[in-house]
PDB file of C-alpha atoms in Angstrom:
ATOM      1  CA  UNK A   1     132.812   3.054  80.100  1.00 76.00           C
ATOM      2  CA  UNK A   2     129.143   2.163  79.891  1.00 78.00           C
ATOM      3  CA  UNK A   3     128.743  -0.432  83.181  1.00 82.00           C
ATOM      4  CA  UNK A   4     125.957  -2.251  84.760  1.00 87.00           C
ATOM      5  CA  UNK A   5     125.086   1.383  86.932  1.00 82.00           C
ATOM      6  CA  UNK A   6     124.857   3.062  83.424  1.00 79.00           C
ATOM      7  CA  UNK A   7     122.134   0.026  81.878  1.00 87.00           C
ATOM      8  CA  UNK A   8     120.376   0.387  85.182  1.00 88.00           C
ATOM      9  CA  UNK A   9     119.555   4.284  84.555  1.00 86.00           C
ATOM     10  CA  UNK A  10     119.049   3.427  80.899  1.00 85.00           C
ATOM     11  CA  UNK A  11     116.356   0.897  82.097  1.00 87.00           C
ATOM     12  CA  UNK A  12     114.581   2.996  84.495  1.00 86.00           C
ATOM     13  CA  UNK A  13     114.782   6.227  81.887  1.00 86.00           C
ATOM     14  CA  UNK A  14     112.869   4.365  79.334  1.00 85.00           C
ATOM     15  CA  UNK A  15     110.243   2.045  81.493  1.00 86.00           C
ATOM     16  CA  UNK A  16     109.330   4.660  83.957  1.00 88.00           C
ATOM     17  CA  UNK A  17     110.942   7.939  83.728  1.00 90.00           C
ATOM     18  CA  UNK A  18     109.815   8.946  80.170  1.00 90.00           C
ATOM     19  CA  UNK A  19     106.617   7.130  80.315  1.00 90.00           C
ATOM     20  CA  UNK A  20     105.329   9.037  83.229  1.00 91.00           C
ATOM     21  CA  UNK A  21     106.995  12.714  81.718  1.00 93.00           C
ATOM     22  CA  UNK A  22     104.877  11.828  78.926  1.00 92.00           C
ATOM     23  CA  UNK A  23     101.450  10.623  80.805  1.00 92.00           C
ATOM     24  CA  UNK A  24     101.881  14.226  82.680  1.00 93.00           C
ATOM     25  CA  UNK A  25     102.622  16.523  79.271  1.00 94.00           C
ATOM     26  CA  UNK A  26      99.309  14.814  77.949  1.00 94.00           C
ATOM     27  CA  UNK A  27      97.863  15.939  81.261  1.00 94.00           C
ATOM     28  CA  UNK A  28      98.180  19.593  80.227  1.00 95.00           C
ATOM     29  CA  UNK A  29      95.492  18.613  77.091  1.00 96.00           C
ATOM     30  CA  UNK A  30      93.448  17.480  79.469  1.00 95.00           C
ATOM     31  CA  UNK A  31      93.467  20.456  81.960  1.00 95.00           C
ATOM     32  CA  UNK A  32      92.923  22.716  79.243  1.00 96.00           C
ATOM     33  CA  UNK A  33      90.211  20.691  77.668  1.00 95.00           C
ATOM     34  CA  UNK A  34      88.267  20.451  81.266  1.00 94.00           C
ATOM     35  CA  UNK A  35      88.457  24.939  81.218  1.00 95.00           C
ATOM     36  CA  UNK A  36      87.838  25.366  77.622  1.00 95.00           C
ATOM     37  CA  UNK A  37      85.140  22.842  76.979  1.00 94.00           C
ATOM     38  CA  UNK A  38      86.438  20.151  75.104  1.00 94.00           C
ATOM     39  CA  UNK A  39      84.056  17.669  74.240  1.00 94.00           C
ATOM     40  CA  UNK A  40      84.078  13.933  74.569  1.00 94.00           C
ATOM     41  CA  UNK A  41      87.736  13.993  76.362  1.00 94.00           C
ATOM     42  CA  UNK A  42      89.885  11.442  76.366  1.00 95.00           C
ATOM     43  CA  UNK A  43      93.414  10.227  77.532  1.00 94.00           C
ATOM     44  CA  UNK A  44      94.745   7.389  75.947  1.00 93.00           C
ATOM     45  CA  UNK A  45      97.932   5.274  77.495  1.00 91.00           C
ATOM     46  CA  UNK A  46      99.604   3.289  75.417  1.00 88.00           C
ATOM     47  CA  UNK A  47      98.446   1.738  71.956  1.00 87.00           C
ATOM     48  CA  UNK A  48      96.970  -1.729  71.262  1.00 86.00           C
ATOM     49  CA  UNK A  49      93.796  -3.643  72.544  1.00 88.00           C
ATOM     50  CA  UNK A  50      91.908  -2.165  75.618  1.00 91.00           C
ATOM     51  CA  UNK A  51      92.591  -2.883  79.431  1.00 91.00           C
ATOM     52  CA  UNK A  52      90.694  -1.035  80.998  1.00 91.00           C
ATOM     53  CA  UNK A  53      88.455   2.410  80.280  1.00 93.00           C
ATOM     54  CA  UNK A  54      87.667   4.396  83.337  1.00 93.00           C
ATOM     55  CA  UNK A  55      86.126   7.951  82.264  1.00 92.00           C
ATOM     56  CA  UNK A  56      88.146   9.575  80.005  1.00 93.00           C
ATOM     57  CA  UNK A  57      91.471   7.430  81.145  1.00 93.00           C
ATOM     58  CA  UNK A  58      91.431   4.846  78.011  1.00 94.00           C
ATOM     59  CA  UNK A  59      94.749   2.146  79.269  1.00 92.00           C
ATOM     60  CA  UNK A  60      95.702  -0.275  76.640  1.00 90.00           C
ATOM     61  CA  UNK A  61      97.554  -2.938  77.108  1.00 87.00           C
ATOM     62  CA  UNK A  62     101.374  -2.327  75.084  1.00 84.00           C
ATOM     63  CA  UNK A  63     104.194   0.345  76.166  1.00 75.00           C
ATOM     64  CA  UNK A  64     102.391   3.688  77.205  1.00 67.00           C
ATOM     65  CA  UNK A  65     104.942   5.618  76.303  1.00 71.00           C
ATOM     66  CA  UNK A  66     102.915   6.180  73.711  1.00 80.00           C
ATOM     67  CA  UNK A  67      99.673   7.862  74.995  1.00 88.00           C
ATOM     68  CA  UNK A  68      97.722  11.052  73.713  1.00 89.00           C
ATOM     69  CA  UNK A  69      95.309  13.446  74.700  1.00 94.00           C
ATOM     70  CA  UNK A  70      91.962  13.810  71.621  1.00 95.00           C
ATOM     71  CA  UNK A  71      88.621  15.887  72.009  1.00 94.00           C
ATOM     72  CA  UNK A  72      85.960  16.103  69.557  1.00 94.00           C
ATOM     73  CA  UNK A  73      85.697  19.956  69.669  1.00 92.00           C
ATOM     74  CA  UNK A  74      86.051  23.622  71.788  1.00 93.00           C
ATOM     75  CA  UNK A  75      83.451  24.935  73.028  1.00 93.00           C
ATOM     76  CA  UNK A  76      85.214  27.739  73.590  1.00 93.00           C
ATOM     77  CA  UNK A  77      86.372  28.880  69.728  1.00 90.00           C
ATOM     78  CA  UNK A  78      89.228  31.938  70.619  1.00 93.00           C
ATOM     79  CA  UNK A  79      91.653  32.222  69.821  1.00 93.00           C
ATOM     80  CA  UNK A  80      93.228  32.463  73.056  1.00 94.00           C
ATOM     81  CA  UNK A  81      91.372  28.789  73.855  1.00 95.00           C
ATOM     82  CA  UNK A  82      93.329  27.487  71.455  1.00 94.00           C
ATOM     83  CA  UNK A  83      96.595  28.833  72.101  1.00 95.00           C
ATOM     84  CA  UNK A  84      96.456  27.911  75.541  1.00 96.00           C
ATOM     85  CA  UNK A  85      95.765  24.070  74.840  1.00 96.00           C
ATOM     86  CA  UNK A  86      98.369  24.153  72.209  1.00 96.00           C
ATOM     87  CA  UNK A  87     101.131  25.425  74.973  1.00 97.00           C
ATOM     88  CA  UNK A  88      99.118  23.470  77.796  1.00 96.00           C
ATOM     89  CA  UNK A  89     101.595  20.759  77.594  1.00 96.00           C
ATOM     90  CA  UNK A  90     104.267  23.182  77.900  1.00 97.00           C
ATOM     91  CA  UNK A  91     103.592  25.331  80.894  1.00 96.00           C
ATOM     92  CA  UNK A  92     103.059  21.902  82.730  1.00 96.00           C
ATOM     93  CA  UNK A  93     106.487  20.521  82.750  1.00 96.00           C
ATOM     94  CA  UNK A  94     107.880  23.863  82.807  1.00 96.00           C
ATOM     95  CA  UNK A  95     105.875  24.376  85.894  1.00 96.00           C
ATOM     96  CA  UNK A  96     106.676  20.422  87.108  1.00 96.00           C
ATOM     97  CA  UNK A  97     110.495  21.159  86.298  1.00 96.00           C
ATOM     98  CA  UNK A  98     110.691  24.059  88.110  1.00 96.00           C
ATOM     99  CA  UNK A  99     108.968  23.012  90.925  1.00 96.00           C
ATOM    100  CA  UNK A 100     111.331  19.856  91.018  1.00 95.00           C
ATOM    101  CA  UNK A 101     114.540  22.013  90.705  1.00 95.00           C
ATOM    102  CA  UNK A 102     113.557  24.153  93.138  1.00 95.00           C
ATOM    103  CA  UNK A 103     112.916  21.857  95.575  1.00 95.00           C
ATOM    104  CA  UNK A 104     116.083  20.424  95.126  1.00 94.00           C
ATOM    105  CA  UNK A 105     117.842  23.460  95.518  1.00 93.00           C
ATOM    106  CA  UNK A 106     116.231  23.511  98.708  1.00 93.00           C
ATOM    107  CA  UNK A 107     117.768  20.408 100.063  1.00 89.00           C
ATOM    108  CA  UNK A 108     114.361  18.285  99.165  1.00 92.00           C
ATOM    109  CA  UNK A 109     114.898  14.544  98.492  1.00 90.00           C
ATOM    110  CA  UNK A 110     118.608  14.899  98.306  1.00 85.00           C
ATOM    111  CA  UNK A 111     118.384  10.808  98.259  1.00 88.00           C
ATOM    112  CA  UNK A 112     117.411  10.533  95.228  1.00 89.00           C
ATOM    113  CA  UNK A 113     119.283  13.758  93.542  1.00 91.00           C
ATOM    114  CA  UNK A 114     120.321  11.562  90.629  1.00 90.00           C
ATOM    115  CA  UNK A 115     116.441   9.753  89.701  1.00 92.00           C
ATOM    116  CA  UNK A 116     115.078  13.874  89.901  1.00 93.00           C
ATOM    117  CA  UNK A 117     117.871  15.296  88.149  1.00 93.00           C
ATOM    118  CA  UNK A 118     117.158  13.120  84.833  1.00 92.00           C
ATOM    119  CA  UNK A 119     113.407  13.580  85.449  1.00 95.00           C
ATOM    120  CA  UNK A 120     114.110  17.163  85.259  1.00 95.00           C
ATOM    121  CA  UNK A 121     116.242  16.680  81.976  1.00 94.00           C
ATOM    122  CA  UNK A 122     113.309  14.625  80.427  1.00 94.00           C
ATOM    123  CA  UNK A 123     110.689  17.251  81.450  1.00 96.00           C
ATOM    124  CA  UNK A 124     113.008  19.929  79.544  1.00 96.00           C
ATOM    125  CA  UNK A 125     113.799  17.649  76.561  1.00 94.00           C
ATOM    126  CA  UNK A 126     109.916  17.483  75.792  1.00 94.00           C
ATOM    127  CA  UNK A 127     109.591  21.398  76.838  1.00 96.00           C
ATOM    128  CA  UNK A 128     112.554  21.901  74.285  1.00 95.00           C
ATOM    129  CA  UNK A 129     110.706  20.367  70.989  1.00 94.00           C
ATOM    130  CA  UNK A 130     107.487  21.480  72.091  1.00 95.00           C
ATOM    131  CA  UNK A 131     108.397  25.114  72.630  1.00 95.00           C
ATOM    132  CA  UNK A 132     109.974  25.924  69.596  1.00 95.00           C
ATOM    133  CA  UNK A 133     108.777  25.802  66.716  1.00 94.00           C
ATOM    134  CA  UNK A 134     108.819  23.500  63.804  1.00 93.00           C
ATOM    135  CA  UNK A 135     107.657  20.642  61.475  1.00 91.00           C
ATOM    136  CA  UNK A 136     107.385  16.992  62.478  1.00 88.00           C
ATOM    137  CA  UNK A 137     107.089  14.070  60.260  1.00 80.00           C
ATOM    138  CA  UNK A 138     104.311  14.674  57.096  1.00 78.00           C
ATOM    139  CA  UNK A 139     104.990  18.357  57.771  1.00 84.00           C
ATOM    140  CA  UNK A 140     102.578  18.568  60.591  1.00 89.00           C
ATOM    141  CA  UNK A 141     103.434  21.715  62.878  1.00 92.00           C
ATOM    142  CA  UNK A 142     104.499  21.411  66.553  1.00 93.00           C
ATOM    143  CA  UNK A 143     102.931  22.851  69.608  1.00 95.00           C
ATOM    144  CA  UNK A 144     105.663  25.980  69.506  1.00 95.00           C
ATOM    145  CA  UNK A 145     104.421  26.393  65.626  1.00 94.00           C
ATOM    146  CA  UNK A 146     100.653  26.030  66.563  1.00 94.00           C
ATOM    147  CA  UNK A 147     101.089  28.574  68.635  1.00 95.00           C
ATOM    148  CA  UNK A 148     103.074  31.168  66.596  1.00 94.00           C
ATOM    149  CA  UNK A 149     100.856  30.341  64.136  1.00 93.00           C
ATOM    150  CA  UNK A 150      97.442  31.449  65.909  1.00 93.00           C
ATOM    151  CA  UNK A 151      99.452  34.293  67.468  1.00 93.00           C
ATOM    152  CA  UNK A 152     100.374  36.203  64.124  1.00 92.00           C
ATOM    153  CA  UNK A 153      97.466  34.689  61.752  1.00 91.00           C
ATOM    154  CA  UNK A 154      94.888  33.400  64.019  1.00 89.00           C
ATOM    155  CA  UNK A 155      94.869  30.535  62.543  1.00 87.00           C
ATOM    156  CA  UNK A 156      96.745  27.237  61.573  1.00 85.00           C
ATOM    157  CA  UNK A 157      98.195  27.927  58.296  1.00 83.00           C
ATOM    158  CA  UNK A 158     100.654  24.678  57.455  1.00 79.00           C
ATOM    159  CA  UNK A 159      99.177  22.379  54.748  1.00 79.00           C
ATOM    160  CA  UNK A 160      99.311  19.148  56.351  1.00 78.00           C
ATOM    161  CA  UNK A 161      95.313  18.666  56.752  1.00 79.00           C
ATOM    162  CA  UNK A 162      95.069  16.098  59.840  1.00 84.00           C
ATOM    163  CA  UNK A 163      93.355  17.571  62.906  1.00 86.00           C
ATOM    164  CA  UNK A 164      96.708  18.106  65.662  1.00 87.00           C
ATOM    165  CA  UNK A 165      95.002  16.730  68.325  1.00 90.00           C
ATOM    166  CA  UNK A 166      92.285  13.820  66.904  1.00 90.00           C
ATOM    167  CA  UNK A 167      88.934  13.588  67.083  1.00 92.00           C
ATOM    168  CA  UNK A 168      88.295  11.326  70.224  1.00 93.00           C
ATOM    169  CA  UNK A 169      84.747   9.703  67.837  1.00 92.00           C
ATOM    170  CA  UNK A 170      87.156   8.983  65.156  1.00 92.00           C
ATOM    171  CA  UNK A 171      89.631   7.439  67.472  1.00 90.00           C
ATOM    172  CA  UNK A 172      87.032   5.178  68.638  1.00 92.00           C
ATOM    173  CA  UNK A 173      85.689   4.072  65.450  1.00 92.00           C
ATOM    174  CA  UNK A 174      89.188   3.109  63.834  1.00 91.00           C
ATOM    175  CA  UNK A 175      89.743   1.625  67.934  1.00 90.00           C
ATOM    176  CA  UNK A 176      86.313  -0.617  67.202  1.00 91.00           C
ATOM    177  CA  UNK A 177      87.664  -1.223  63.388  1.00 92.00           C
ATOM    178  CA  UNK A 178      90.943  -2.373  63.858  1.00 90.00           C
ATOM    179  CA  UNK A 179      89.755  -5.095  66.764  1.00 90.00           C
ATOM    180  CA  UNK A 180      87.046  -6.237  64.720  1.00 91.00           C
ATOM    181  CA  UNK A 181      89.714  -7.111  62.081  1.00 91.00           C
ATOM    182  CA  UNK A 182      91.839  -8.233  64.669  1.00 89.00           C
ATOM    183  CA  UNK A 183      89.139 -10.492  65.676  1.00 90.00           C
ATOM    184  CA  UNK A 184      88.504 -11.729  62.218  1.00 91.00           C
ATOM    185  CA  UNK A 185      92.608 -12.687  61.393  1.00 91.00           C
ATOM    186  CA  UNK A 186      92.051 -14.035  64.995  1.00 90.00           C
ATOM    187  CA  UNK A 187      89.012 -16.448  64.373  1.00 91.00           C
ATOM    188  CA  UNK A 188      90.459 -16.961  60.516  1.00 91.00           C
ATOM    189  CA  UNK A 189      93.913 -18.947  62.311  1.00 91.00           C
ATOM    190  CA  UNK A 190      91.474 -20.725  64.449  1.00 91.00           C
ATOM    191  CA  UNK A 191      89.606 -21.802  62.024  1.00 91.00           C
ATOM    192  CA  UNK A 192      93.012 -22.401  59.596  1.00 91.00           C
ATOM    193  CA  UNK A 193      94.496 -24.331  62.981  1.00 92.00           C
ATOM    194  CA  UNK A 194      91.216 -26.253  63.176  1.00 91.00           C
ATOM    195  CA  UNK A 195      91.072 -27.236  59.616  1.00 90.00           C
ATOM    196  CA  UNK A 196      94.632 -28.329  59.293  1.00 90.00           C
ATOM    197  CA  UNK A 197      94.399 -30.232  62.782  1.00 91.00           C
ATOM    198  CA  UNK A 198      91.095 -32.169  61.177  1.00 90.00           C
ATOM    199  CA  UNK A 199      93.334 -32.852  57.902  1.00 90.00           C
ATOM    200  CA  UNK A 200      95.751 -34.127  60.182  1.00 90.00           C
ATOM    201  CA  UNK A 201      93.373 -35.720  62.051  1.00 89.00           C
ATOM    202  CA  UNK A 202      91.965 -37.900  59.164  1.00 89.00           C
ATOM    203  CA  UNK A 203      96.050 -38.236  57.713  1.00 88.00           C
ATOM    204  CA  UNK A 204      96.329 -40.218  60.590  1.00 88.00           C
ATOM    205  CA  UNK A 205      93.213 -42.116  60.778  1.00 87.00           C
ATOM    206  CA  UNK A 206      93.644 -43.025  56.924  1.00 88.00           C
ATOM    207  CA  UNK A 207      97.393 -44.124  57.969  1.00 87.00           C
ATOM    208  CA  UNK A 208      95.816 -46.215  60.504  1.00 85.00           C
ATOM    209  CA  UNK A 209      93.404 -47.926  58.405  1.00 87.00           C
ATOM    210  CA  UNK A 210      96.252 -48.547  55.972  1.00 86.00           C
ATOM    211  CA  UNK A 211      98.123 -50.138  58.525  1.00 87.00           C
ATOM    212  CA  UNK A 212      95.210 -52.204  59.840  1.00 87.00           C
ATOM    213  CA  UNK A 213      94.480 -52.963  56.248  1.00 86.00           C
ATOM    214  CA  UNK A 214      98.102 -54.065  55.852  1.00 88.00           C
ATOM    215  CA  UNK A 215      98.138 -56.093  59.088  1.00 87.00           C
ATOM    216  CA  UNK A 216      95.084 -57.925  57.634  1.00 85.00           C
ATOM    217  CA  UNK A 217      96.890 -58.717  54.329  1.00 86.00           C
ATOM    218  CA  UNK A 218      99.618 -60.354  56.179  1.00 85.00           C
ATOM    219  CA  UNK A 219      97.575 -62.136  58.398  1.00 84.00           C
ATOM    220  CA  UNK A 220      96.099 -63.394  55.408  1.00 85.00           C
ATOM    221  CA  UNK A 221      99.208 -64.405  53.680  1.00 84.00           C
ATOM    222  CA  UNK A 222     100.357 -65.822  56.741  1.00 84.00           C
ATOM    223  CA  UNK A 223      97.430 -68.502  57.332  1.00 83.00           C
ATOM    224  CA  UNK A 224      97.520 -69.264  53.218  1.00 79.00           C
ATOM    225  CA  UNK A 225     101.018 -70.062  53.977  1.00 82.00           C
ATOM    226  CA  UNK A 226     100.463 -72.693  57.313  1.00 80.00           C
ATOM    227  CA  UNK A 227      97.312 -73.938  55.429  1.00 81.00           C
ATOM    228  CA  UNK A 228      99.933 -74.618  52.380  1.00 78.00           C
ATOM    229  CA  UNK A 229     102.450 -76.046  54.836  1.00 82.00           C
ATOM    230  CA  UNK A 230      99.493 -78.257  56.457  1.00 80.00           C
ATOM    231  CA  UNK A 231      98.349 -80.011  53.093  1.00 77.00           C
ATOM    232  CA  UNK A 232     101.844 -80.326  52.187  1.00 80.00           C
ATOM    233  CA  UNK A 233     102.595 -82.212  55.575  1.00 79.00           C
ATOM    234  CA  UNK A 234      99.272 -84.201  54.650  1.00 75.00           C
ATOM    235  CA  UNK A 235      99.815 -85.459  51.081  1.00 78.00           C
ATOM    236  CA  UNK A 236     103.351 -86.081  52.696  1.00 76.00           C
ATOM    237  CA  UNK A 237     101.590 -88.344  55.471  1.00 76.00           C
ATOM    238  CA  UNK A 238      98.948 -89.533  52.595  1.00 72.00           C
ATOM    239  CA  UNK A 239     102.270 -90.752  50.294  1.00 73.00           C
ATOM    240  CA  UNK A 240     103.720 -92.744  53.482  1.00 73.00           C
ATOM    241  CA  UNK A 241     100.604 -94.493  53.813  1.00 70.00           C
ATOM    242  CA  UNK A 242     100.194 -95.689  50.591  1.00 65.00           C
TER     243      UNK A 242
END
């Protein structure tokens, strides 16, 4: 039965197991990129408007599960260049997982057996659909297909056009494009806030000059009525007299 211990791992899987397996595959781009001579690296965590930029760390501010490694371009143009940051991602959490099992094996942080354990299964999930290969959504090869791919043709030879890893200057200028239109929709409710707040605004002072108008009217009405009653009281006075 799923319990309260079972949600527990479910929560900690998701908001910090996964999210740091993933943070330390994209590390393996950028290891690869540093010996090959990428250009204009970058490692992006998480999607949405920017935290923080230090270097090439780019933090935004939703989820980072999603995060992603781009480069503008190799120097280094072998093929062997390119087949090693295509499996980069690969030999580090095979090397991370194995270095974990081993460890425990060894007696290491027997504690907390149970947290490493599903770290290690997460590591080996990723290693799994990374290593072999096939086609992702729009038909875009995987890392395993990349790599069989420049092995036997020397080349990338699927039909699905976009780059695999994106261009970190393209990145930036869609980045730039989609907060300036954020920006816009942002100061367009302002202005749509401020506009309906003045309608409502001058609503209310039209109400109140209504009312006061009103008011006046029956203030008006009133004192035609006690000056009635007052020269009815006098011609009543006026006919006693005479």
């Amino acid at each position: 039965m799923f319990g309260i211990p079972d949600l527990i791992s479910l929560v900690i899987s998701a908001f910090i197991i996964l999210p740091v397996v993933v943070v330390l595959r994209e590390t393996g781009y950028v290891v690869a990129g540093f010996i090959f001579g990428a250009t204009n690296s970058r490692l992006t965590l998480g999607s949405g408007p920017r935290l923080f930029k230090i270097g090439i760390l780019d933090v935004r501010r939703h989820y980072h599960l999603y995060s992603w490694f781009s480069y503008d371009e190799l120097k280094n143009q072998s093929r062997f260049a390119y087949i090693m940051v295509y499996a980069s991602p690969i030999l580090v959490n095979v090397i991370l997982g194995l270095t974990i099992n081993a460890l425990l094996a060894n007696g290491y942080m027997e504690d907390q057996v149970t947290f490493w354990n599903r770290f290690i299964f997460y590591i080996f999930y990723f290693v799994l659909f990374d290593a072999v290969p096939m086609k992702t959504v729009n038909g875009m090869p995987n890392n395993g297909l990349l790599i069989y791919e420049m092995l036997r043709y020397g080349k990338r030879t699927d039909h699905n056009k976009e780059p695999f890893l994106p261009s970190t200057s393209e990145v930036e200028q869609e980045y730039q494009e989609e907060m300036q239109e954020l920006e816009e929709e942002v100061e367009e409710e302002k202005q749509e806030r401020k506009e309906a707040e003045e309608e409502k605004k001058q609503a209310k002072e039209k109400a109140d000059e209504e009312e006061e108008e009103r008011k006046e009217e029956e203030d008006k009405k009133q004192k035609a009525k006690e000056k009635a009653e007052k020269e009815r009281e006098e011609r009543k006075e006026a006919e006693k007299e005479s």
